[in-house]
Short mmCIF file of C-alpha atoms in Angstrom, two decimals:
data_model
loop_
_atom_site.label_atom_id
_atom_site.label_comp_id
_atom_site.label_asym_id
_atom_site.label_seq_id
_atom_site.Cartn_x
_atom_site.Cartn_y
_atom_site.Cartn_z
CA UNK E 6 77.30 10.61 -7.39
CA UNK E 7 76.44 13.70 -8.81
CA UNK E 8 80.00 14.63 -10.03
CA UNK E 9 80.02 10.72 -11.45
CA UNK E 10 76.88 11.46 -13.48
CA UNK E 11 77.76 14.49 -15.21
CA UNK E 12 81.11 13.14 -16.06
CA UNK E 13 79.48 10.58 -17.95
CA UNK E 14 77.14 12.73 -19.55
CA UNK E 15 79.61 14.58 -21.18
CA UNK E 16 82.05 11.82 -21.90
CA UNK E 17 79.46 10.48 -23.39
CA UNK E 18 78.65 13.57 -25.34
CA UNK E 19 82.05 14.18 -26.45
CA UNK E 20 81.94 10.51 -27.94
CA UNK E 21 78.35 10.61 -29.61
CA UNK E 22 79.38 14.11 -31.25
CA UNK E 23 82.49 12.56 -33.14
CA UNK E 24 80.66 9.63 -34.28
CA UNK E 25 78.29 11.53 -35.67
CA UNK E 26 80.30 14.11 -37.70
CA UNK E 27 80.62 11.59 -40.14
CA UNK E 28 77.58 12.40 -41.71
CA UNK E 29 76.88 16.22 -40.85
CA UNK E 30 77.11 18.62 -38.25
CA UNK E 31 73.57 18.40 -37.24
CA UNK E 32 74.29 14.61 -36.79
CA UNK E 33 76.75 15.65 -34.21
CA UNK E 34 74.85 17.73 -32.64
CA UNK E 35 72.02 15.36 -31.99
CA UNK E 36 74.47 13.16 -30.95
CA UNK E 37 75.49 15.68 -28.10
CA UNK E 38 72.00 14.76 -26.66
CA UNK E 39 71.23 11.05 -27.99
CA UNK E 40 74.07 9.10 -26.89
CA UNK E 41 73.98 10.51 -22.94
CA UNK E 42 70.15 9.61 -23.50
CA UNK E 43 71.16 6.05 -24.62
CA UNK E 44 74.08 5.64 -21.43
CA UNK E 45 71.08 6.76 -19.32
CA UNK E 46 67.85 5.12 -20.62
CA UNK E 47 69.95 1.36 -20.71
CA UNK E 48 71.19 2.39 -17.14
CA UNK E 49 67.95 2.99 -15.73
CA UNK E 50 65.68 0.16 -17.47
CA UNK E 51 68.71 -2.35 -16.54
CA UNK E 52 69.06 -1.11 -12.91
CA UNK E 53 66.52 -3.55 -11.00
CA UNK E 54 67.89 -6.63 -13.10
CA UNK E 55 71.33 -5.56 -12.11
CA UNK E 56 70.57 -5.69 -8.44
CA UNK E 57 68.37 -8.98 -8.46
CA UNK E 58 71.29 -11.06 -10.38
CA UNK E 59 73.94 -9.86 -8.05
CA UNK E 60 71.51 -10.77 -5.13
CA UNK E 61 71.91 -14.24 -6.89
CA UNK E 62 75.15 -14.48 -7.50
CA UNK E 63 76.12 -12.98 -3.86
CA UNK E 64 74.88 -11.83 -0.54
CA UNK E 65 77.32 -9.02 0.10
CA UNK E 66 76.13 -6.60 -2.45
CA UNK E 67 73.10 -4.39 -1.15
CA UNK E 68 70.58 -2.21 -3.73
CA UNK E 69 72.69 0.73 -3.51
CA UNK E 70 76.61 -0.58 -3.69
CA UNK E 71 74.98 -1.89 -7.16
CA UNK E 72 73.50 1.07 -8.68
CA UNK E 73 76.88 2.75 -7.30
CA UNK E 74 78.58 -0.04 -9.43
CA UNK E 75 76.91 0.51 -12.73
CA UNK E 76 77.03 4.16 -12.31
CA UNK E 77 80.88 3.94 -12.17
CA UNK E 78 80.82 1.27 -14.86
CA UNK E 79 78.97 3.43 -17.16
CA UNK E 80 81.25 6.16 -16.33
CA UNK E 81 83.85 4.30 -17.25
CA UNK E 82 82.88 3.57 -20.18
CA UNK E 83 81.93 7.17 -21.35
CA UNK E 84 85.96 8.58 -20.25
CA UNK E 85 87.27 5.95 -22.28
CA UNK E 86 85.04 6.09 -25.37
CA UNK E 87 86.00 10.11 -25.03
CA UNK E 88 89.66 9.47 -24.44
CA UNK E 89 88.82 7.74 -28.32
CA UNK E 90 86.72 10.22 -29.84
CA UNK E 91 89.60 12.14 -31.85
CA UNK E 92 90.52 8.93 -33.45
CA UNK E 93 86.92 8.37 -33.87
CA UNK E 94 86.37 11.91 -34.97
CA UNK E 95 89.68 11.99 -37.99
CA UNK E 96 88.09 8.79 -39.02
CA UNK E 97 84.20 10.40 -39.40
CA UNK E 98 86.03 13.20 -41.44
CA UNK E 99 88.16 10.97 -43.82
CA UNK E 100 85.79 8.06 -45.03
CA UNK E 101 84.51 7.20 -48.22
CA UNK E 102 81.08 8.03 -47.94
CA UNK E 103 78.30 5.79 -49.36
CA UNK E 104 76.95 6.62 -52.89
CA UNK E 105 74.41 4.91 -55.22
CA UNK E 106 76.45 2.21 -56.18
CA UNK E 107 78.29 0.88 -52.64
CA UNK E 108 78.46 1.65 -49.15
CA UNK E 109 81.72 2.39 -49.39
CA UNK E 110 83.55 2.57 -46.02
CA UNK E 111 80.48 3.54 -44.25
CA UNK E 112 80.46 -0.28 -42.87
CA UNK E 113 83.93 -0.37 -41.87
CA UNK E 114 83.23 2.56 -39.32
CA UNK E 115 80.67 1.09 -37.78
CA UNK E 116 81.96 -1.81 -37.84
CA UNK E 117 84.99 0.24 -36.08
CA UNK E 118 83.09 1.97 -33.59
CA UNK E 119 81.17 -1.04 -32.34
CA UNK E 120 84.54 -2.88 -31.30
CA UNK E 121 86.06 0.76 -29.86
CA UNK E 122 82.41 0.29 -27.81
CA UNK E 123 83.46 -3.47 -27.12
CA UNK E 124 86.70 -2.55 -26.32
CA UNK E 125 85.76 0.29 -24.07
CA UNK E 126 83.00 -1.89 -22.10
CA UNK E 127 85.24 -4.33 -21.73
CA UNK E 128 87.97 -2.36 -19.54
CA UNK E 129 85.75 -0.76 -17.60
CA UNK E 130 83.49 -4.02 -16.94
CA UNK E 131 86.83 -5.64 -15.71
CA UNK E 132 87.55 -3.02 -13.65
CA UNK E 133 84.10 -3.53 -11.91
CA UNK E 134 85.39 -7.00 -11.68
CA UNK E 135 88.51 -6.00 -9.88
CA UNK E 136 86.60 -3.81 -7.58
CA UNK E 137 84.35 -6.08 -6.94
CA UNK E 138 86.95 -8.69 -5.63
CA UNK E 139 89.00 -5.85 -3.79
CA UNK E 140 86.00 -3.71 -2.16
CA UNK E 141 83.36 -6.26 -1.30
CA UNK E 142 85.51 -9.31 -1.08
CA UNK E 143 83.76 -11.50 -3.58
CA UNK E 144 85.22 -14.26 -5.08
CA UNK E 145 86.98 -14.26 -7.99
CA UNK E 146 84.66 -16.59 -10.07
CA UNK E 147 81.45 -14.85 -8.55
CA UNK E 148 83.07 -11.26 -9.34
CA UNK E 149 83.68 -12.29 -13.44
CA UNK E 150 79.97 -14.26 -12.96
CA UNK E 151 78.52 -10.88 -11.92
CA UNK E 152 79.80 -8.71 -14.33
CA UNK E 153 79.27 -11.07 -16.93
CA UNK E 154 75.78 -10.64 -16.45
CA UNK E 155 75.66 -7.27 -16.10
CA UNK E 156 77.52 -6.85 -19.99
CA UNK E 157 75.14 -9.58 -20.95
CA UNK E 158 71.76 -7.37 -19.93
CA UNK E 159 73.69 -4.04 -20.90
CA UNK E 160 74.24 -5.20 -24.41
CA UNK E 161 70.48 -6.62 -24.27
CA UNK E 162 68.83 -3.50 -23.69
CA UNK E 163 71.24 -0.90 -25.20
CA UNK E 164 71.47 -2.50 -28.26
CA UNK E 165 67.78 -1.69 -28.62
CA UNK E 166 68.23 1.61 -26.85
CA UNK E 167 70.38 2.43 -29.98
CA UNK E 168 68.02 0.88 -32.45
CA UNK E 169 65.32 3.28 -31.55
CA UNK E 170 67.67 6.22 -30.88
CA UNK E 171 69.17 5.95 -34.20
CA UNK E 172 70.45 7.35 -36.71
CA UNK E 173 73.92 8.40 -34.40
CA UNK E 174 76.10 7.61 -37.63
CA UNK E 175 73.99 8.37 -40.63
CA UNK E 176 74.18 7.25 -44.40
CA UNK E 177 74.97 10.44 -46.43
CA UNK E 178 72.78 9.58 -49.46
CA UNK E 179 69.78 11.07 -46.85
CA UNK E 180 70.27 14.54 -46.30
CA UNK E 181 70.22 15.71 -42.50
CA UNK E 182 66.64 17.60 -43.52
CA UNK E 183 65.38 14.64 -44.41
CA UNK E 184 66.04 12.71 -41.38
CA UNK E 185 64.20 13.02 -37.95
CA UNK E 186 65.82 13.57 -34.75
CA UNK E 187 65.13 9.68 -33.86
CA UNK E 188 63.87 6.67 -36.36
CA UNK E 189 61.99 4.92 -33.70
CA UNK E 190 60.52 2.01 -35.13
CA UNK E 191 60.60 3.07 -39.07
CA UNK E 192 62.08 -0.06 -40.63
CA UNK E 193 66.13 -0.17 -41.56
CA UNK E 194 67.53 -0.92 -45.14
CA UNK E 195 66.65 -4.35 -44.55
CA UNK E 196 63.03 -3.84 -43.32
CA UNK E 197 63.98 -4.68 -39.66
CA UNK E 198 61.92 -3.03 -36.76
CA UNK E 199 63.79 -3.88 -34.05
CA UNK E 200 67.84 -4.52 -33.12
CA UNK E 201 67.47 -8.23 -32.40
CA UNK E 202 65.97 -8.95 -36.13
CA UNK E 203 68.90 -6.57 -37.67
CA UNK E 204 71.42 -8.32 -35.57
CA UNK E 205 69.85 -11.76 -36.82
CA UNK E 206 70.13 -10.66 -40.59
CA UNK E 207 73.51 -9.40 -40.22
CA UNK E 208 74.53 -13.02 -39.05
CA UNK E 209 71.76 -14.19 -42.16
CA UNK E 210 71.60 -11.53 -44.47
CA UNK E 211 68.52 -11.40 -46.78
CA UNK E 212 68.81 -9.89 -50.61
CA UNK E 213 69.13 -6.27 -50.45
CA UNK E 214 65.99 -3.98 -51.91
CA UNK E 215 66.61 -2.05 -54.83
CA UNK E 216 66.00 1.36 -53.53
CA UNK E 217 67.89 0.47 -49.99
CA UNK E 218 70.27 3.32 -50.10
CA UNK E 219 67.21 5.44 -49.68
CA UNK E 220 65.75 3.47 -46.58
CA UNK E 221 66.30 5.12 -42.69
CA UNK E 222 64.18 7.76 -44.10
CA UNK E 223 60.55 7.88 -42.31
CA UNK E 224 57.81 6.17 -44.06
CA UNK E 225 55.42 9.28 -46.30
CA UNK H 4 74.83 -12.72 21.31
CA UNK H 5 72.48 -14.68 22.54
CA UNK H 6 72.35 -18.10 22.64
CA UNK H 7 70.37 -20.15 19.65
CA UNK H 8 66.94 -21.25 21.02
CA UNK H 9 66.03 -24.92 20.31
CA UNK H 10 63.29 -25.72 18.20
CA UNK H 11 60.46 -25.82 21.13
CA UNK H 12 61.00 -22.07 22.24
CA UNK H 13 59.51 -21.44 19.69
CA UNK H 14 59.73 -18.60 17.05
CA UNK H 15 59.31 -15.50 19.65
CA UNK H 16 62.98 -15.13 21.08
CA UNK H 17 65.44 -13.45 19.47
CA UNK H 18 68.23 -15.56 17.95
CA UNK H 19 71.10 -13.58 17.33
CA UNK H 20 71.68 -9.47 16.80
CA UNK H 21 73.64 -9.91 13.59
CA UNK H 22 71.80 -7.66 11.18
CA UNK H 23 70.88 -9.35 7.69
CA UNK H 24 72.91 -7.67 5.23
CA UNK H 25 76.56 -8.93 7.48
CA UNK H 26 79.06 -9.68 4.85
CA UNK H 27 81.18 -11.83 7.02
CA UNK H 28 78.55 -14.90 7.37
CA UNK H 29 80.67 -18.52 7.14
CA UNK H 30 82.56 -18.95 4.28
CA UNK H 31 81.20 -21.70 1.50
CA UNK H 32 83.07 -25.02 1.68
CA UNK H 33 84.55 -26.24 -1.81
CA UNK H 34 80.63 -27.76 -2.72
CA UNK H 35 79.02 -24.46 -1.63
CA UNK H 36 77.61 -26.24 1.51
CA UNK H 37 77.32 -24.40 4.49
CA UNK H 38 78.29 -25.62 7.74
CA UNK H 39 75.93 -26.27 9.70
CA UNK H 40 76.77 -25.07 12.85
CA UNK H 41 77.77 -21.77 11.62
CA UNK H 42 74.54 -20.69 10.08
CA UNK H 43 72.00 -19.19 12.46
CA UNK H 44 68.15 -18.53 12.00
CA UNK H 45 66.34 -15.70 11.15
CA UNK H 46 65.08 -13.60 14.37
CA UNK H 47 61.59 -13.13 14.34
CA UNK H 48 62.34 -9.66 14.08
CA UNK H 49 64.07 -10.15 10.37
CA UNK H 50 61.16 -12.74 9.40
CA UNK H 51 58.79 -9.81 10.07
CA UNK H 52 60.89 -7.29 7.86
CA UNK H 53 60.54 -9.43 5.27
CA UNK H 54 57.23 -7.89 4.16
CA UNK H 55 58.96 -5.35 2.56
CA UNK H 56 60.13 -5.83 -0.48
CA UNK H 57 63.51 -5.12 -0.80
CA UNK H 58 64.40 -7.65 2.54
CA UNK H 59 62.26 -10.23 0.95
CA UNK H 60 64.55 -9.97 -1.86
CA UNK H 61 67.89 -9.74 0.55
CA UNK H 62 66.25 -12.84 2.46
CA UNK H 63 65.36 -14.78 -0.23
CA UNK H 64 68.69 -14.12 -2.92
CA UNK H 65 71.97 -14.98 -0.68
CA UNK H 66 70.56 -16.08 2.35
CA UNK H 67 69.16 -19.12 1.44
CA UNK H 68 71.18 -20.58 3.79
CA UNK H 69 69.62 -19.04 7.16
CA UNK H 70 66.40 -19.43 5.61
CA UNK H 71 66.55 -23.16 5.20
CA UNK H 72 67.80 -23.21 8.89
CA UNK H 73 65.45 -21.31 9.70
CA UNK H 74 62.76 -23.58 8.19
CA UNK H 75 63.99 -26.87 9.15
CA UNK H 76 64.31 -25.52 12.94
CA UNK H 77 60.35 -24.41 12.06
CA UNK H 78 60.86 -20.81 13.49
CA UNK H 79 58.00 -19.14 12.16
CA UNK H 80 57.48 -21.23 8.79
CA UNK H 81 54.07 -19.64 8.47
CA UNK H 82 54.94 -15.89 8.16
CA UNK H 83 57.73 -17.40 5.77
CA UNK H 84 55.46 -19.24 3.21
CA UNK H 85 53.19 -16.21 3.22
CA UNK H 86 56.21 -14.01 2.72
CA UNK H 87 57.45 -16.24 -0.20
CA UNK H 88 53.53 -16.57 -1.44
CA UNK H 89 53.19 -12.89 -1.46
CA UNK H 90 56.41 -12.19 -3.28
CA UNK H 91 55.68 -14.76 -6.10
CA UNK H 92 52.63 -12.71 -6.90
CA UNK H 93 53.48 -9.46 -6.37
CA UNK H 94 56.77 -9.35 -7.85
CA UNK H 95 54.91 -11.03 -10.87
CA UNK H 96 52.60 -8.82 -11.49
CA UNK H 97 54.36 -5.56 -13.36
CA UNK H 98 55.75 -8.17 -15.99
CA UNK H 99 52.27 -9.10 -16.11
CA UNK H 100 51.28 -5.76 -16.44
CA UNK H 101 53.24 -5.03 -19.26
CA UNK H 102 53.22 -6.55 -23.31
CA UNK H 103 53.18 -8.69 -24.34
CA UNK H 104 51.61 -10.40 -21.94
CA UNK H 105 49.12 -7.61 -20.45
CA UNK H 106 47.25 -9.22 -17.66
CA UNK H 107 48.26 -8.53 -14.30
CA UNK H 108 47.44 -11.77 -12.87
CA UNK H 109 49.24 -13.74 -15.44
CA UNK H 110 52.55 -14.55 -14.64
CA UNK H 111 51.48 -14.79 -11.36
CA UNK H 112 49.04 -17.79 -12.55
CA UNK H 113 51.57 -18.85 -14.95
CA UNK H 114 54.62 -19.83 -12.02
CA UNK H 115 51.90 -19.92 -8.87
CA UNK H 116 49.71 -21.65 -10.41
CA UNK H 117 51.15 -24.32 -12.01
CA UNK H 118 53.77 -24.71 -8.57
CA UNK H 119 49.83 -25.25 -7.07
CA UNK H 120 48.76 -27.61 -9.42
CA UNK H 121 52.59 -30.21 -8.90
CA UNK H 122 52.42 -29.44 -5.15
CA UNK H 123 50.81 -31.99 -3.83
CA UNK H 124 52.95 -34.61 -6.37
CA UNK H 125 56.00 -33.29 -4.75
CA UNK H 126 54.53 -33.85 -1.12
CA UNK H 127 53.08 -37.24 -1.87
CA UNK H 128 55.79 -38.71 -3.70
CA UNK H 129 58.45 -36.84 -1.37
CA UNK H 130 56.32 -39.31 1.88
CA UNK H 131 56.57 -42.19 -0.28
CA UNK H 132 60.28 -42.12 -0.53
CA UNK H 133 61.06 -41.18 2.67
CA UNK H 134 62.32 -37.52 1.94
CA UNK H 135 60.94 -36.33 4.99
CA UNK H 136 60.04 -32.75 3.96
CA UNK H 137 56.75 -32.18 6.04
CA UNK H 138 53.92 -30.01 3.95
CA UNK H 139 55.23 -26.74 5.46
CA UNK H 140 58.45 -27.59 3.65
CA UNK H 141 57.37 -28.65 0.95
CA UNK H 142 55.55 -25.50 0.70
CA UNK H 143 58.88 -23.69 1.15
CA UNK H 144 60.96 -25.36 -1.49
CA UNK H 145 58.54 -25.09 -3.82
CA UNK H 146 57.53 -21.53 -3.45
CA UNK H 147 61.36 -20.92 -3.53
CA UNK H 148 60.95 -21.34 -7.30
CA UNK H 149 57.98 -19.27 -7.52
CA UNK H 150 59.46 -16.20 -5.36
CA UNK H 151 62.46 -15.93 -6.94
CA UNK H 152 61.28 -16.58 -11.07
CA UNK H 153 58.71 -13.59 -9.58
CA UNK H 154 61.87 -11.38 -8.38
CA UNK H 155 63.22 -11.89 -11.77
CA UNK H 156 60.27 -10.79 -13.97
CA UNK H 157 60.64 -7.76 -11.52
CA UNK H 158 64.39 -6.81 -12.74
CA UNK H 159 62.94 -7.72 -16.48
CA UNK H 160 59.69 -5.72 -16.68
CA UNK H 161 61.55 -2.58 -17.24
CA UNK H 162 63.71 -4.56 -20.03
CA UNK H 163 60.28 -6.07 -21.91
CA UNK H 164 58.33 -2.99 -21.38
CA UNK H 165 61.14 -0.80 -23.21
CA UNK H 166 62.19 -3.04 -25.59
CA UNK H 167 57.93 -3.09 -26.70
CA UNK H 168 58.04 -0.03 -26.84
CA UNK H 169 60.68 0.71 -29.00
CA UNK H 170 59.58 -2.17 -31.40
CA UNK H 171 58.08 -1.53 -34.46
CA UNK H 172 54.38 -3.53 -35.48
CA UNK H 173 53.94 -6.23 -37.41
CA UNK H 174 57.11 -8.68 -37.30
CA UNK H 175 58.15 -6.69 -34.15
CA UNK H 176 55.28 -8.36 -32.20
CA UNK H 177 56.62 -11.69 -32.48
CA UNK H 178 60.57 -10.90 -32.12
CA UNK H 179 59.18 -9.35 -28.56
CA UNK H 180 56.78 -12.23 -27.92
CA UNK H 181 59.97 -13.91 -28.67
CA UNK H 182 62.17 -12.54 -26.03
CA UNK H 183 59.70 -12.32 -23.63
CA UNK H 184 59.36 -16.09 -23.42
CA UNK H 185 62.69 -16.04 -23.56
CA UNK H 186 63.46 -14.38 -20.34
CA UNK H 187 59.92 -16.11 -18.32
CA UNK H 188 62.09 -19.33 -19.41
CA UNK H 189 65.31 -17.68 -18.05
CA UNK H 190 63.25 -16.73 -15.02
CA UNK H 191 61.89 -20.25 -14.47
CA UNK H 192 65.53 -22.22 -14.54
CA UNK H 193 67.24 -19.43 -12.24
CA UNK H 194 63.89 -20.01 -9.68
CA UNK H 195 64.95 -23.67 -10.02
CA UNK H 196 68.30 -23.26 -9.56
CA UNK H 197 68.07 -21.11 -6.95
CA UNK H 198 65.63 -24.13 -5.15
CA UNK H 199 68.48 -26.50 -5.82
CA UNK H 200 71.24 -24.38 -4.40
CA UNK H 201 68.77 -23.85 -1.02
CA UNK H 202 68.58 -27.77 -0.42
CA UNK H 203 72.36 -28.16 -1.09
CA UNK H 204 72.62 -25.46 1.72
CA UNK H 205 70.22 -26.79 3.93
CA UNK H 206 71.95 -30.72 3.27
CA UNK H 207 69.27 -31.98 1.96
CA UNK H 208 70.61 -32.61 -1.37
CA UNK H 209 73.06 -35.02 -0.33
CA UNK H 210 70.81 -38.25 0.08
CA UNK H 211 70.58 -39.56 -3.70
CA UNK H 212 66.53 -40.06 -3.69
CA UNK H 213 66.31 -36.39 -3.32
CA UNK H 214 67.66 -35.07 -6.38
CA UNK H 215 66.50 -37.48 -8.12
CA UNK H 216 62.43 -37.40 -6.97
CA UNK H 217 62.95 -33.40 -7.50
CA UNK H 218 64.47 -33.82 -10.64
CA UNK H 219 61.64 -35.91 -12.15
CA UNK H 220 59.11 -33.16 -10.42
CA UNK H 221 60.78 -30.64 -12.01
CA UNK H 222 60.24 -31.95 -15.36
CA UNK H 223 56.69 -32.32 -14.15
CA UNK H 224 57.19 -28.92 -13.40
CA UNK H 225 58.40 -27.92 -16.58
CA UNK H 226 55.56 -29.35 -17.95
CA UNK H 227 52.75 -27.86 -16.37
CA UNK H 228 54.28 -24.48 -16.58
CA UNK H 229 54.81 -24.41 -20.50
CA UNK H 230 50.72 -26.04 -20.85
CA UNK H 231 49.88 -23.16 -18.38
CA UNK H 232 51.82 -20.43 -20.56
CA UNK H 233 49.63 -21.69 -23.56
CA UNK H 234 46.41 -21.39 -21.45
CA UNK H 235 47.05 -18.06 -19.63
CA UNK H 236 48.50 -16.63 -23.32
CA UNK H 237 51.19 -15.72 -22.29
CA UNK H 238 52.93 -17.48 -25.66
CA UNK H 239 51.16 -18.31 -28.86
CA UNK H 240 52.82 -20.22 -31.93
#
């Protein structure tokens, strides 16, 4: 268990520090700590959920077998995201940055990240899946049916693990001295406190402000 | 193991040594039903480690089957409805505990309370048309709902607590009020579905005037419980 959780403290690592080279090296280095925070924080707020919706999905997994199984999941996860980092890494080092006039390709890489995430999450959820069906002998439709709901709470509360962790990419029209080591709740470009409202404006998006290439910074 | 004790010896001799957590228990027909011979009661051993809180949750989630057994043989129904009573407050009471809804006796109120207050429809109407569910279980079904909506405020508190705390002011408090009615509601329907899924396993569900008296108490149900979220504040529009 131990040997699981510092492998996926480092994978993890490995993955947050190319992600956030794109802006600076102090980016990356925050990212060294932030991103095994965010793997950690959404694993251990999610943890009692996880058990209490396999309990209702099936009777053979006990408390343990499913913290075992979301360890493993989120060590999954973190080898495979780090098995991507140097494409991750030659992509931080080669886009168009964002000026005055246009985000450039800044969009694009988060855009790109966020499905290497999906993609990662994905394998490694369907492993569980597999395991699931092969170690504790659960049916196929209650093995997918379990996992399922696992991703769903995952992506629930680490979405807004990463809101409040944030900046891990950063815009490079703020300067790394000008940005704290978390954003918390400060309001986003779009004046969004939380992940659920961004997520809701990037489906709706509002006009942008005048001044929003400035915005991530702390309020004075 | 020893041999199944009828319903007049009572709840005081043990049933069977199988421990709780056995994986190989009878395998689910195509409907989900459980034989019925294959399904034993709880021991009165089991019914008393159900007081702590981890076996109330491994005795209430996935063995609904032995537990309606063990109800409709009546071994020890009243340690059971004060097992399920307990664990529909208790459980409730961190969510409670935490914002939005700060008040630790809140959700408790808000799923107990309002189960209280449709009881005695369910019981009278359930006489009427011949359902034959005596009071005890009644009591039972009902507080299924309640127990297990409790168990899953438990695995959310951690969820609503964080996600309030990482929310900024202002608009934040209402995309949080938001979500947490979002996942009492969530809560509620698995409780209910859970209640279903125990009266399929006990065969009760297959006469057609049960599903559909509990289906018309359920929107009773439904009812009471979104008046009683206004009234305990739990939601405000």
């Amino acid at each position: 268990m131990v040997r699981l959780l510092l492998g996926t403290l480092v994978a993890s690592a490995i993955y947050g520090f190319s992600i956030g080279s794109a802006h600076s090296l102090t980016y990356a280095s925050w990212n060294l700590v932030k991103f095994p925070l965010m793997i950690i924080i959404t694993g251990s707020v999610c943890s009692v959920s996880y058990y209490v919706f396999s309990r209702f999905v099936s009777k053979e997994l006990l408390f343990k077998d499913v913290q075992m199984m979301s360890l493993r999941a989120y060590h999954g996860i973190s080898i495979l995201l780090a098995s991507l980092s140097p494409v991750s890494f030659f992509l931080a080092r080669t886009l168009k940055q964002p000026d005055e006039t246009s985000l450039n390709e800044y969009p694009f890489f988060l855009g790109l990240n966020v499905v290497l995430i999906a993609i990662s999450g994905s394998v490694a959820l369907s492993r569980q899946a597999w395991d699931l069906l092969q170690r504790h002998g659960l049916q196929l439709r209650r093995s997918i049916l379990t996992v399922l709901l696992w991703l769903s709470l995952s992506l629930f509360v680490g979405g807004q693990c990463a809101w409040y962790l944030r900046p891990f990419f950063g815009i490079s029209t703020i300067k790394a001295d000008e940005s704290p080591f978390i954003l918390g709740t400060t309001p986003d470009f779009r004046g969004d406190t939380n992940f659920y409202a961004a997520v809701y404006h990037i489906v709706f998006p509002p006009p942008l402000e005048a001044d929003y290439f400035r915005r991530g910074k702390p309020l004075s | 193991m020893k041999q199944i004790p009828t319903p007049e010896e009572g709840d005081q001799q043990q049933v069977t040594e199988r421990p709780l957590d056995m994986p190989d228990l009878p395998d689910l027909d195509g409907e989900g039903r459980i034989g019925e011979d294959s399904v034993s009661p709880f021991t009165d051993e089991e019914i008393r480690s159900f007081f702590i809180p981890h076996k109330t949750i491994e005795c209430v989630l996935g063995n609904e089957d032995r537990l309606m057994k063990t109800v409709d043989e009546g071994l020890g129904l009243s340690k059971i409805i004060a097992m399920l009573f307990l664990a529909s407050v208790v459980f409730a009471i961190p969510y409670g505990a935490a914002p939005p809804a700060r008040g630790l006796w809140k959700i408790a109120v808000l799923y107990t309370g309002s189960m209280m207050i449709c009881l005695p429809s369910l019981f009278v109407f359930g006489q009427y048309l011949r359902l034959r569910l005596s009071l005890a279980e009644t009591l039972v079904v009902s507080l299924l709902i309640t127990s297990v909506s409790a168990m899953f405020t438990l695995g959310f508190f951690p969820i609503i607590w964080f996600i309030d705390y990482t929310t900024g002011p202002g608009e934040g408090d209402a995309t949080v009020t938001g979500l947490s009615f979002t996942l009492l509601v969530i809560s509620f329907v698995l409780g209910i579905a859970h209640m279903i899924r125990s009266l399929k396993a006990s065969g009760r569900f297959v006469e057609t005037s049960v599903p559909a008296t509990i289906s018309v108490w359920l929107f009773l149900l439904a009812f009471i419980t979104y008046r009683m979220a206004s009234v305990v504040g739990v939601i405000s529009w």
